[in-house]
Short mmCIF file of C-alpha atoms in Angstrom, two decimals:
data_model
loop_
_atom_site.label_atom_id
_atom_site.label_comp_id
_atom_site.label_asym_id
_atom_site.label_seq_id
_atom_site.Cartn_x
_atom_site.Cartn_y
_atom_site.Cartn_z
CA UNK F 1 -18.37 47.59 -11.05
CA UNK F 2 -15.26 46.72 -13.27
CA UNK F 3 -13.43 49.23 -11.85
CA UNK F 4 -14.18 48.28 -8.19
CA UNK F 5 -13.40 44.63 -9.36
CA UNK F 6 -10.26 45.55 -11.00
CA UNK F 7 -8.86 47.63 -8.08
CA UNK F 8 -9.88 45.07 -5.57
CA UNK F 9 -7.57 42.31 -7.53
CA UNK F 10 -4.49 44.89 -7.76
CA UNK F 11 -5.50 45.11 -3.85
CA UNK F 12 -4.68 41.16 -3.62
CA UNK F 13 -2.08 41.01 -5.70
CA UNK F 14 -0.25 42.19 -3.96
CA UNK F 15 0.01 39.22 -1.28
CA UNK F 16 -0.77 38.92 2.24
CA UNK F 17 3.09 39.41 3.02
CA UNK F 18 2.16 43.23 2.40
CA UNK F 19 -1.66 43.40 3.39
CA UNK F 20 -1.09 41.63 6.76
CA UNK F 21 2.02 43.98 7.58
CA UNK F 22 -0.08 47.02 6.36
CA UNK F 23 -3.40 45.92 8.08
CA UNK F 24 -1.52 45.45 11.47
CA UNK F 25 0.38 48.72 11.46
CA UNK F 26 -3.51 50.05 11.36
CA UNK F 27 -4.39 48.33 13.84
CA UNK F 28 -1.73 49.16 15.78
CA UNK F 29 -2.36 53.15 15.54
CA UNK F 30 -5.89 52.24 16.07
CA UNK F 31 -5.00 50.56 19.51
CA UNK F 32 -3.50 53.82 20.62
CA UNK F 33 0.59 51.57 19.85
CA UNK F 34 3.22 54.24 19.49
CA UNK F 35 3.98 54.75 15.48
CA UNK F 36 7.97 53.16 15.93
CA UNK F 37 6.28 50.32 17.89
CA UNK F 38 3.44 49.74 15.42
CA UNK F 39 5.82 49.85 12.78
CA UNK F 40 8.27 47.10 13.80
CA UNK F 41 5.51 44.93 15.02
CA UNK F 42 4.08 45.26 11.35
CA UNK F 43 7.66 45.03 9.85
CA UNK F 44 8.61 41.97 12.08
CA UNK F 45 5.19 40.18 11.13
CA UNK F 46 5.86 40.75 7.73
CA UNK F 47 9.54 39.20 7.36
CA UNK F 48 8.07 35.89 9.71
CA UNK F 49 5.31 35.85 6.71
CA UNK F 50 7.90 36.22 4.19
CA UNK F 51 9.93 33.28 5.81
CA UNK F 52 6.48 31.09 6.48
CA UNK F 53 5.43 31.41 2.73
CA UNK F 54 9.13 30.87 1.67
CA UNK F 55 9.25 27.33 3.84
CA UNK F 56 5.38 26.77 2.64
CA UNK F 57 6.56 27.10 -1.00
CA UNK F 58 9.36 24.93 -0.56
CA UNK F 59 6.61 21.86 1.03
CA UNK F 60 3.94 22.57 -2.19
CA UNK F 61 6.68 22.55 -4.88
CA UNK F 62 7.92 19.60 -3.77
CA UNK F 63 4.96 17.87 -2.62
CA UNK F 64 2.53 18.85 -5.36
CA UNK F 65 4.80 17.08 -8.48
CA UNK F 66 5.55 14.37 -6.25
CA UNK F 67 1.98 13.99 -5.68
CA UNK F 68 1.38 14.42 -9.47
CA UNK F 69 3.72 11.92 -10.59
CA UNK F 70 2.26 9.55 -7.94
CA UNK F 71 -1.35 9.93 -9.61
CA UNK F 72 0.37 9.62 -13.25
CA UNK F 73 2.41 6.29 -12.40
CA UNK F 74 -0.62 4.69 -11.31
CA UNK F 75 -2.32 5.29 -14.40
CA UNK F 76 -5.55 7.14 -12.21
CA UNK F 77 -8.38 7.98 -15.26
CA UNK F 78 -11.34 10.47 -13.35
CA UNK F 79 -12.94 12.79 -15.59
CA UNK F 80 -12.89 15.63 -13.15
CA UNK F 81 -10.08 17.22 -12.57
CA UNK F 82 -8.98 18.85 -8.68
CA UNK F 83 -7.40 22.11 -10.21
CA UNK F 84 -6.29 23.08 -6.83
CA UNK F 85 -6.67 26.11 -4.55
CA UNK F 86 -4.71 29.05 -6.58
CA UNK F 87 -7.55 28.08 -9.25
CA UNK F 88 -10.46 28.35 -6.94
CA UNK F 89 -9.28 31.61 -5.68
CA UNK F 90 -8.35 32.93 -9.34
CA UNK F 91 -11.81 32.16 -10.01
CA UNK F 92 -13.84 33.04 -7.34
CA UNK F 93 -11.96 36.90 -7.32
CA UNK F 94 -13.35 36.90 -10.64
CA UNK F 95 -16.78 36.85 -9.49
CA UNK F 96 -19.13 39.69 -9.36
CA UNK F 97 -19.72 39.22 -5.82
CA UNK F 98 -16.07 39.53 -5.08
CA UNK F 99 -16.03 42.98 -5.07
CA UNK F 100 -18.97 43.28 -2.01
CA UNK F 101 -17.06 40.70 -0.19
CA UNK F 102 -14.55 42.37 1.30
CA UNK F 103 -16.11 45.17 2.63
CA UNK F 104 -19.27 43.41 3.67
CA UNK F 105 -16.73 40.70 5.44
CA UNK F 106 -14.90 43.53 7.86
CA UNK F 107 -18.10 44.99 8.80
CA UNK F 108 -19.62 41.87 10.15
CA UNK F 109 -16.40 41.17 11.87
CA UNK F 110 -16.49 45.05 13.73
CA UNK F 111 -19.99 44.50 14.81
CA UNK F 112 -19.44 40.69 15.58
CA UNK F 113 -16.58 42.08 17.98
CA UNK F 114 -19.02 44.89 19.54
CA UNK F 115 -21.75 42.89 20.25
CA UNK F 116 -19.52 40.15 21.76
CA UNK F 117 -20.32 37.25 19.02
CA UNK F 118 -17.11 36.99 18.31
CA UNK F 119 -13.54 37.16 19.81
CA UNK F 120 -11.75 36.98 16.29
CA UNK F 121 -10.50 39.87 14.78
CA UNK F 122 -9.93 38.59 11.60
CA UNK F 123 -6.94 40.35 9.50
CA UNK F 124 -6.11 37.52 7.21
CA UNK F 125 -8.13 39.26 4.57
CA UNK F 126 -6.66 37.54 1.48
CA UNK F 127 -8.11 34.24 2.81
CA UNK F 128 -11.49 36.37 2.76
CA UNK F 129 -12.06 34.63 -1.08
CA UNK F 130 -12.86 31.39 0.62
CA UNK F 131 -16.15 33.79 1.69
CA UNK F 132 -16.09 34.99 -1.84
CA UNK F 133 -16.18 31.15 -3.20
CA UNK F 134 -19.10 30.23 -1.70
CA UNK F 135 -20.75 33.38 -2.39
CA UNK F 136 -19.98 32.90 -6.20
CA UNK F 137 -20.88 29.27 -6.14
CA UNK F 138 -24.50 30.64 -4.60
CA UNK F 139 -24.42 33.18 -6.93
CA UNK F 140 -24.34 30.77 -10.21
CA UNK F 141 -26.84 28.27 -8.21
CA UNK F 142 -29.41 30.88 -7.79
CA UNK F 143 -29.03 32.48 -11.61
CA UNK F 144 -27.23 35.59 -10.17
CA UNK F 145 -29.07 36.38 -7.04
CA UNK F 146 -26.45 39.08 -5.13
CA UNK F 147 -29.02 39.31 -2.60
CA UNK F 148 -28.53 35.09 -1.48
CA UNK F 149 -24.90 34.96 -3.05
CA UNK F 150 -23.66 37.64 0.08
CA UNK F 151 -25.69 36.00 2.81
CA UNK F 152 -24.19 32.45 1.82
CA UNK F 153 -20.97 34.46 2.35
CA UNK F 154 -21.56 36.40 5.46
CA UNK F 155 -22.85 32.15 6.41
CA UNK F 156 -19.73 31.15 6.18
CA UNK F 157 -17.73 34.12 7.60
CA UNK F 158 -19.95 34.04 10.94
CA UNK F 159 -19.20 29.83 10.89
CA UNK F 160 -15.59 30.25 10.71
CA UNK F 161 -15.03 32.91 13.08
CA UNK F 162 -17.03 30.79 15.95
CA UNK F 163 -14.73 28.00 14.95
CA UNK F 164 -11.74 29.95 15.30
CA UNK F 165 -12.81 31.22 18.80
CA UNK F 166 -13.27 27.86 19.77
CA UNK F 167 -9.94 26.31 18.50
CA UNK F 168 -7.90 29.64 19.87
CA UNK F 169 -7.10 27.90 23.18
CA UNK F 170 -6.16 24.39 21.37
CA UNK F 171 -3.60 26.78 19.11
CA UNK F 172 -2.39 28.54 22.32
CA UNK F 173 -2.00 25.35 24.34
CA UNK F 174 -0.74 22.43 21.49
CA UNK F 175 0.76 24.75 18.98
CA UNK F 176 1.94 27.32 21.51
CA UNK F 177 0.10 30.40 19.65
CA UNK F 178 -1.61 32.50 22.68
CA UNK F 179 -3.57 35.13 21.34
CA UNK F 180 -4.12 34.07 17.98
CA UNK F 181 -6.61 32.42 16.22
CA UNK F 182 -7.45 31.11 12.25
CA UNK F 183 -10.29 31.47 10.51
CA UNK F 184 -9.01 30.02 7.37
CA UNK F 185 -12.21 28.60 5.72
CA UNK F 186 -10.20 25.14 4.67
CA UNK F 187 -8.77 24.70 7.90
CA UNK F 188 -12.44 25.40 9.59
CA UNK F 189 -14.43 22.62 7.71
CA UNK F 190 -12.02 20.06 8.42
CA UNK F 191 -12.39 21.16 12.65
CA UNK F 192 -16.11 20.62 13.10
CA UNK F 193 -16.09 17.15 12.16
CA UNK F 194 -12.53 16.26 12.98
CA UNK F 195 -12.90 17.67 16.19
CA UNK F 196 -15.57 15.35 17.20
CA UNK F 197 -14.00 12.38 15.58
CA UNK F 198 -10.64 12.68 17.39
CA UNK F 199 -12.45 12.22 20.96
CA UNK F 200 -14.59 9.59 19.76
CA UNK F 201 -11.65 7.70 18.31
CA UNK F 202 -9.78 8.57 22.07
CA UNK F 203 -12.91 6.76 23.70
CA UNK F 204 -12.81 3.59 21.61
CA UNK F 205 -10.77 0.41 23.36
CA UNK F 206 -7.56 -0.53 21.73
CA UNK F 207 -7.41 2.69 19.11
CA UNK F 208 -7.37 4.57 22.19
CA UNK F 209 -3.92 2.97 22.84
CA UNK F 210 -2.67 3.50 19.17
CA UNK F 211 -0.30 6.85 19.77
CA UNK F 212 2.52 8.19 17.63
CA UNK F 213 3.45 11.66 18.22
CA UNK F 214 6.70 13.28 17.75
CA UNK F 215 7.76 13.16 21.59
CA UNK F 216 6.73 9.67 22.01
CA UNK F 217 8.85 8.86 18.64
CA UNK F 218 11.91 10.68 19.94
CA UNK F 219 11.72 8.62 23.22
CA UNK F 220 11.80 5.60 21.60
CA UNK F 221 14.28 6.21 18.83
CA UNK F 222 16.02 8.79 19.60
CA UNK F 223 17.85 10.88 17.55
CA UNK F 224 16.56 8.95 14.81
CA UNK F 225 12.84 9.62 16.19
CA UNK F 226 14.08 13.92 16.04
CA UNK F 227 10.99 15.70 13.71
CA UNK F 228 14.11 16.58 11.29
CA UNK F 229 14.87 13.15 10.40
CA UNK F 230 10.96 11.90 10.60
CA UNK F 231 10.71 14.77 7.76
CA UNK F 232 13.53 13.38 5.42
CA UNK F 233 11.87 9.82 6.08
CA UNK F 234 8.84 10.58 5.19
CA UNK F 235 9.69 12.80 2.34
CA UNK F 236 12.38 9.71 1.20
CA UNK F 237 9.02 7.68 1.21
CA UNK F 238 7.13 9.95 -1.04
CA UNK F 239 9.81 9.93 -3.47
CA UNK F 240 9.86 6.29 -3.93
CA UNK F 241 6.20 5.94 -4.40
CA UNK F 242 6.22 8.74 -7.08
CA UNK F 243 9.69 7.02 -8.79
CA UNK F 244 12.16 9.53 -8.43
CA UNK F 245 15.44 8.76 -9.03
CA UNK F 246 17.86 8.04 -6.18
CA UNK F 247 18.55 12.08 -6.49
CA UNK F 248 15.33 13.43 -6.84
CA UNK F 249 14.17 11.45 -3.82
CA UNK F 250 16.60 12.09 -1.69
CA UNK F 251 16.52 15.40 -2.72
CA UNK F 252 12.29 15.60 -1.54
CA UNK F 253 13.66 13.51 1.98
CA UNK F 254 15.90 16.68 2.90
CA UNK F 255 13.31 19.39 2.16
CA UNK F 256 10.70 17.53 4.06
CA UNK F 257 13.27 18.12 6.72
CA UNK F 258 14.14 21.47 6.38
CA UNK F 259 10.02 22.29 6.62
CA UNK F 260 10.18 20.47 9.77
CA UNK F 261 12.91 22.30 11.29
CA UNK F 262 12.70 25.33 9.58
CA UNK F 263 8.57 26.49 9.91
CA UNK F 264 8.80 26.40 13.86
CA UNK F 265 11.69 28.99 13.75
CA UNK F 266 9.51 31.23 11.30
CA UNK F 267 6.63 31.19 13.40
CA UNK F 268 8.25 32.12 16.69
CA UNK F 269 9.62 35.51 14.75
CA UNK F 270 5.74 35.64 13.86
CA UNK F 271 4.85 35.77 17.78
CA UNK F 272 7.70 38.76 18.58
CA UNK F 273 6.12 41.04 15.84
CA UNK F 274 2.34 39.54 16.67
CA UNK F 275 2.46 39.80 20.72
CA UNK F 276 2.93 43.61 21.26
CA UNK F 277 0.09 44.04 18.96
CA UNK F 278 -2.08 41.58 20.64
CA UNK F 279 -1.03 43.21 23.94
CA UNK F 280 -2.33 46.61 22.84
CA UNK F 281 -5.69 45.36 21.10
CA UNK F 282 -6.50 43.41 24.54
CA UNK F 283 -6.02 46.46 26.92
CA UNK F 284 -7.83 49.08 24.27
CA UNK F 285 -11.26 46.06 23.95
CA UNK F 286 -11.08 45.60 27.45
CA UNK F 287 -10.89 48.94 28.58
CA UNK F 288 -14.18 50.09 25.93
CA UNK F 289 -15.94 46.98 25.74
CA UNK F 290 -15.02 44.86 29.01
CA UNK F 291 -13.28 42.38 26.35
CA UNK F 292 -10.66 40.62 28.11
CA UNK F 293 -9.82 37.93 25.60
CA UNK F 294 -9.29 38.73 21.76
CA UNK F 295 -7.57 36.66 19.27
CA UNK F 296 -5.80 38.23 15.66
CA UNK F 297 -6.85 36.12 13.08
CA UNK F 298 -3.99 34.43 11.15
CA UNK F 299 -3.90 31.94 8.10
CA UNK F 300 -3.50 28.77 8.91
CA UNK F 301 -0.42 29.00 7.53
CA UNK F 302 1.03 29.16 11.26
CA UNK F 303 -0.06 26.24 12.46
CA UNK F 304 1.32 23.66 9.73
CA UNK F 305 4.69 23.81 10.58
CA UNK F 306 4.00 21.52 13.41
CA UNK F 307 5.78 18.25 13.09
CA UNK F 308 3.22 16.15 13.54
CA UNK F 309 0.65 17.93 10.98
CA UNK F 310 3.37 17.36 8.17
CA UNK F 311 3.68 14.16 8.99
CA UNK F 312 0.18 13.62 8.88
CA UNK F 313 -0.23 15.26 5.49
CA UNK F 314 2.67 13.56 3.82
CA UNK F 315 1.29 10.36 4.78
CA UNK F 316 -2.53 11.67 3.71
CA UNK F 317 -1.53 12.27 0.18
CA UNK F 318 -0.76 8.47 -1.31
CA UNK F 319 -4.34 7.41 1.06
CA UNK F 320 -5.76 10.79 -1.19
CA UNK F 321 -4.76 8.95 -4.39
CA UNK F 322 -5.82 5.48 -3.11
CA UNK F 323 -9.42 6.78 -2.24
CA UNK F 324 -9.71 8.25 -5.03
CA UNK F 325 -9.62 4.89 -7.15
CA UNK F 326 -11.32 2.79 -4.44
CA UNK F 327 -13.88 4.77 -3.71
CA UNK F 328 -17.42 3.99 -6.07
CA UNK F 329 -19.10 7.10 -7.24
CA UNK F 330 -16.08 9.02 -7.17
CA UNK F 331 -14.98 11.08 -10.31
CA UNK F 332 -12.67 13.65 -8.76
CA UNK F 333 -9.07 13.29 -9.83
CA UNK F 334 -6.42 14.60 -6.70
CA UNK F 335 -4.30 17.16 -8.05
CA UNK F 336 -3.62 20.54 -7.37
CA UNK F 337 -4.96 20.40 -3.77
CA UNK F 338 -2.80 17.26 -2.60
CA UNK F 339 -0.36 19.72 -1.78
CA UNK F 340 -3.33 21.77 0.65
CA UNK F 341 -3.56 18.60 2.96
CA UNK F 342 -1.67 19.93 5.58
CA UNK F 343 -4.24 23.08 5.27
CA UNK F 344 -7.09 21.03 6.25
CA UNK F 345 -6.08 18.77 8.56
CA UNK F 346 -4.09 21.31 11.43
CA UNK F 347 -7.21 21.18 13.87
CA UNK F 348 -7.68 17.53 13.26
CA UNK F 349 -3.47 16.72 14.54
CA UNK F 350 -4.10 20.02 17.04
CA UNK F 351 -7.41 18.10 18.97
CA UNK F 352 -5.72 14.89 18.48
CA UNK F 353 -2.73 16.29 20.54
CA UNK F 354 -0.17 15.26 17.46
CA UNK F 355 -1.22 11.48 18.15
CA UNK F 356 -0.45 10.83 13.92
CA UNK F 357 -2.48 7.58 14.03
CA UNK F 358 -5.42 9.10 14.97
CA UNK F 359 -5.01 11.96 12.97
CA UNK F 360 -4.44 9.99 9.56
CA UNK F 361 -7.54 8.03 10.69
CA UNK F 362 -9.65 11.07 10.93
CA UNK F 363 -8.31 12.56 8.04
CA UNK F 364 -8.93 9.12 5.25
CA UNK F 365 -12.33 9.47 6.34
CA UNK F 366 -12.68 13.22 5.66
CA UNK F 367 -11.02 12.89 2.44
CA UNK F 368 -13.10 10.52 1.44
CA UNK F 369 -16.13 12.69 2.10
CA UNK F 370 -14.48 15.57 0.09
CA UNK F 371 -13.76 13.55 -2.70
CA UNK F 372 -17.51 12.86 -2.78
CA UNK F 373 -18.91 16.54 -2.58
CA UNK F 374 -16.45 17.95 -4.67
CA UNK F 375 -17.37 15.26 -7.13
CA UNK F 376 -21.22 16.80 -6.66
CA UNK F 377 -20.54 20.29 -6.95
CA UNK F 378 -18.47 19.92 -10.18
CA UNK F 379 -20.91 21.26 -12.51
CA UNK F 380 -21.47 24.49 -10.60
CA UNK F 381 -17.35 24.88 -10.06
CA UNK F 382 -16.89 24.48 -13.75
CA UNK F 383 -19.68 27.15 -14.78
CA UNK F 384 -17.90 29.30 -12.40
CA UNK F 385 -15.06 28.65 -14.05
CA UNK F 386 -16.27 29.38 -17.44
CA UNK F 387 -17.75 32.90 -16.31
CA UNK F 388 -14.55 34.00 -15.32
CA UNK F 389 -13.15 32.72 -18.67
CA UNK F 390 -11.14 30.01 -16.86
CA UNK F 391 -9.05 27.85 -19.17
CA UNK F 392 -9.69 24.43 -18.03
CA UNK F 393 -7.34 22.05 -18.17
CA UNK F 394 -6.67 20.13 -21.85
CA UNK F 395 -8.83 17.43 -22.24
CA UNK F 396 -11.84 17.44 -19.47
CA UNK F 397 -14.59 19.08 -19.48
CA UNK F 398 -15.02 19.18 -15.77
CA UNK F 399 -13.34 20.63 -12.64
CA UNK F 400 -13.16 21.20 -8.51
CA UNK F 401 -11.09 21.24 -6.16
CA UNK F 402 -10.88 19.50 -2.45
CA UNK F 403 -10.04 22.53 -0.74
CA UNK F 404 -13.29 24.31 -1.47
CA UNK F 405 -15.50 22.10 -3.44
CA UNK F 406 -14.86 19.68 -1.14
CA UNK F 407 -14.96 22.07 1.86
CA UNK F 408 -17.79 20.47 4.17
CA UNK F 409 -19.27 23.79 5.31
CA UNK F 410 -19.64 24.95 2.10
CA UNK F 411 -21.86 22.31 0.87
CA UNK F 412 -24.01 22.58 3.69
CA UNK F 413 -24.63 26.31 3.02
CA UNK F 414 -24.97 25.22 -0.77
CA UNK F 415 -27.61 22.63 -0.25
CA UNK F 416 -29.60 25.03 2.02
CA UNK F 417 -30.03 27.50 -0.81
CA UNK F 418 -30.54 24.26 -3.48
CA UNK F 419 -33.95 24.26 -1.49
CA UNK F 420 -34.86 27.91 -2.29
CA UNK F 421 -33.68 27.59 -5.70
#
């Protein structure tokens, strides 16, 4: 079992910029693709990945300690402490369950695809620990059951692949993505209520009329309403309300900018390695299983670049901190995953067709219901924790984390097996 676990991890570590290029060469000599033209699709995919994470990098390290500093200058005092998603995966890799995921993940995603259940074909396998998390937390809740932790897991897999079929057309027609889909478990939980919530909010008289979307910004300010200078706003904004210096902010204002212009230009050299591929998976389906549509399954890394979803987020994380305080019964304290917002809130701008108003709106309230079940499930995250000899932060005793303690699916599937346990 060790030595499963341990090869699986030296699997992962080595990053989905080289198990996405390698898992898409396969499935491009699996499609019947030419080796040369699997190989550059693979390579090409692999450098736009490379470039995504690069720009993605540059938003979290400047976000996430702006975000910090923002919780530490107004003195916030929770005793549980959000360590983030790179903690929750750490952890939940450490699991015993971890090392069933995987496999048990690709096979329900073959014979989802053969029996028509599913459109996805799901290739962002790092992301596959968001299965694994779930799993684990099932696996602690029902004193090491692998029988109920793997179904909790397969639960979740089948829930976000369904999602991600239904969203493909939204990230085909808003974020101009045909042929791809994400199945990102974050991104997911956020989209089933969101969804919802955006065309109830479009219903409603006079927040109907409330719009603010990059286009209609640009219109009315021109060059001073372009996404590369609502970026360097914005970011100049966070910077203040953490207390930067003059430099340091200003510094935060012009990479918020460069995500904004630069994350559009790495996902269109995403689509020249991706299409080919999805050209050749289409033709193979539809020709042995009358499949005409099928999506690749991408993190959700390829939809945030979208103006409108970082502006959303940047303006998400000072409401984040504000909830947190206001909010009675809380005890979660926003840290590592402040930086994750634009994660979980891509569907929410995508249904809400980049209208940021409505978007923020939808996304305060899901916060706030995220702040309250990760709050809940802190006891079991921290026992996972401790099982995988986690060192938790100096001085608390508790932890969780927004992006999957506060993942809304996830409770659900954990308080259905609090019932059998």
């Amino acid at each position: 079992m060790q030595q499963m676990i341990d090869w699986l991890q030296a699997f992962l570590d080595l990053g989905p910029t080289v198990i996405l290029p390698v898992a898409i060469f396969l499935l491009g000599l699996f499609f019947r693709q030419k080796i040369g033209k699997a190989f550059r699709s693979a390579i090409t995919i692999g450098v736009a990945f490379v470039g995504i994470f690069l720009v993605v990098d540059l938003l979290v390290n400047n976000l996430g300690p702006a975000a910090e500093a923002m919780v530490a200058r107004l003195g916030v005092e929770l005793n549980i402490i959000d360590v983030g998603w790179p903690a929750a995966a750490t952890i939940s890799w450490a699991s015993p369950v971890a090392a069933f995921v995987i496999p048990l993940a690709l096979v329900v995603n073959v014979v989802m695809l053969v029996t028509k259940t599913t459109k996805t074909m799901n290739v962002d396998i790092w992301n596959f620990w968001h299965y694994t998390f779930i799993g684990a937390i099932v696996f602690v809740l029902s004193d090491g059951s692998f029988v109920q932790a793997l179904v909790a897991a397969v639960i979740f897999q089948i829930v976000c692949l369904k999602v991600a079929d239904y969203t493909a057309p939204m990230l085909e027609k808003y974020f101009e993505l045909p042929g791809i889909s994400v199945a990102t478990g974050s991104t997911i939980s956020y989209a089933i209520l969101g969804i919802p919530m955006v065309r109830l909010l479009q219903r409603i008289p006079g927040i109907n009329k409330l719009n603010a979307d990059p286009e209609s910004i640009q219109r009315r300010f021109g060059v001073f309403g372009e996404s590369l200078i609502i970026g360097l706003v914005l970011g100049l904004l966070l910077g203040v309300l953490a207390g930067y210096s003059v430099g340091d902010t200003i510094n935060i204002g012009m990479s918020m900018a460069a995500v904004m212009l630069l994350m559009p230009r790495m996902v269109k050299i995403l689509m020249e390695g991706l299409m080919p591929v999805s050209e050749s998976a289409r033709e193979f389906l539809n020709k042995r299983f009358g499949t005409k549509d099928i999506y690749i399954g991408l993190d959700a890394a390829v939809a945030i670049g979208h103006p409108s979803v970082i502006a959303t987020a940047l303006l998400l994380v000072p409401i984040t901190v504000i909830l947190a305080i206001v909010l009675p019964g809380n005890n979660v304290l926003p840290f590592g995953d402040l930086a994750t917002i634009p994660f979980i809130v891509a569907f929410i701008v995508g249904a809400a067709r980049g209208n940021i108003m409505h978007s923020v709106i939808v996304g305060t309230f899901l916060i706030g219901i995220s702040l309250y079940m990760a709050t809940e499930i802190a006891p079991l995250h921290t026992a996972m924790a401790e099982s995988a000899a986690f060192q938790l932060p100096e001085g608390t005793s508790l932890i969780s984390s927004i992006d999957q303690g506060g993942n809304h699916v996830n409770y659900v599937i954990y308080k259905l097996f609090q019932l059998f346990n």
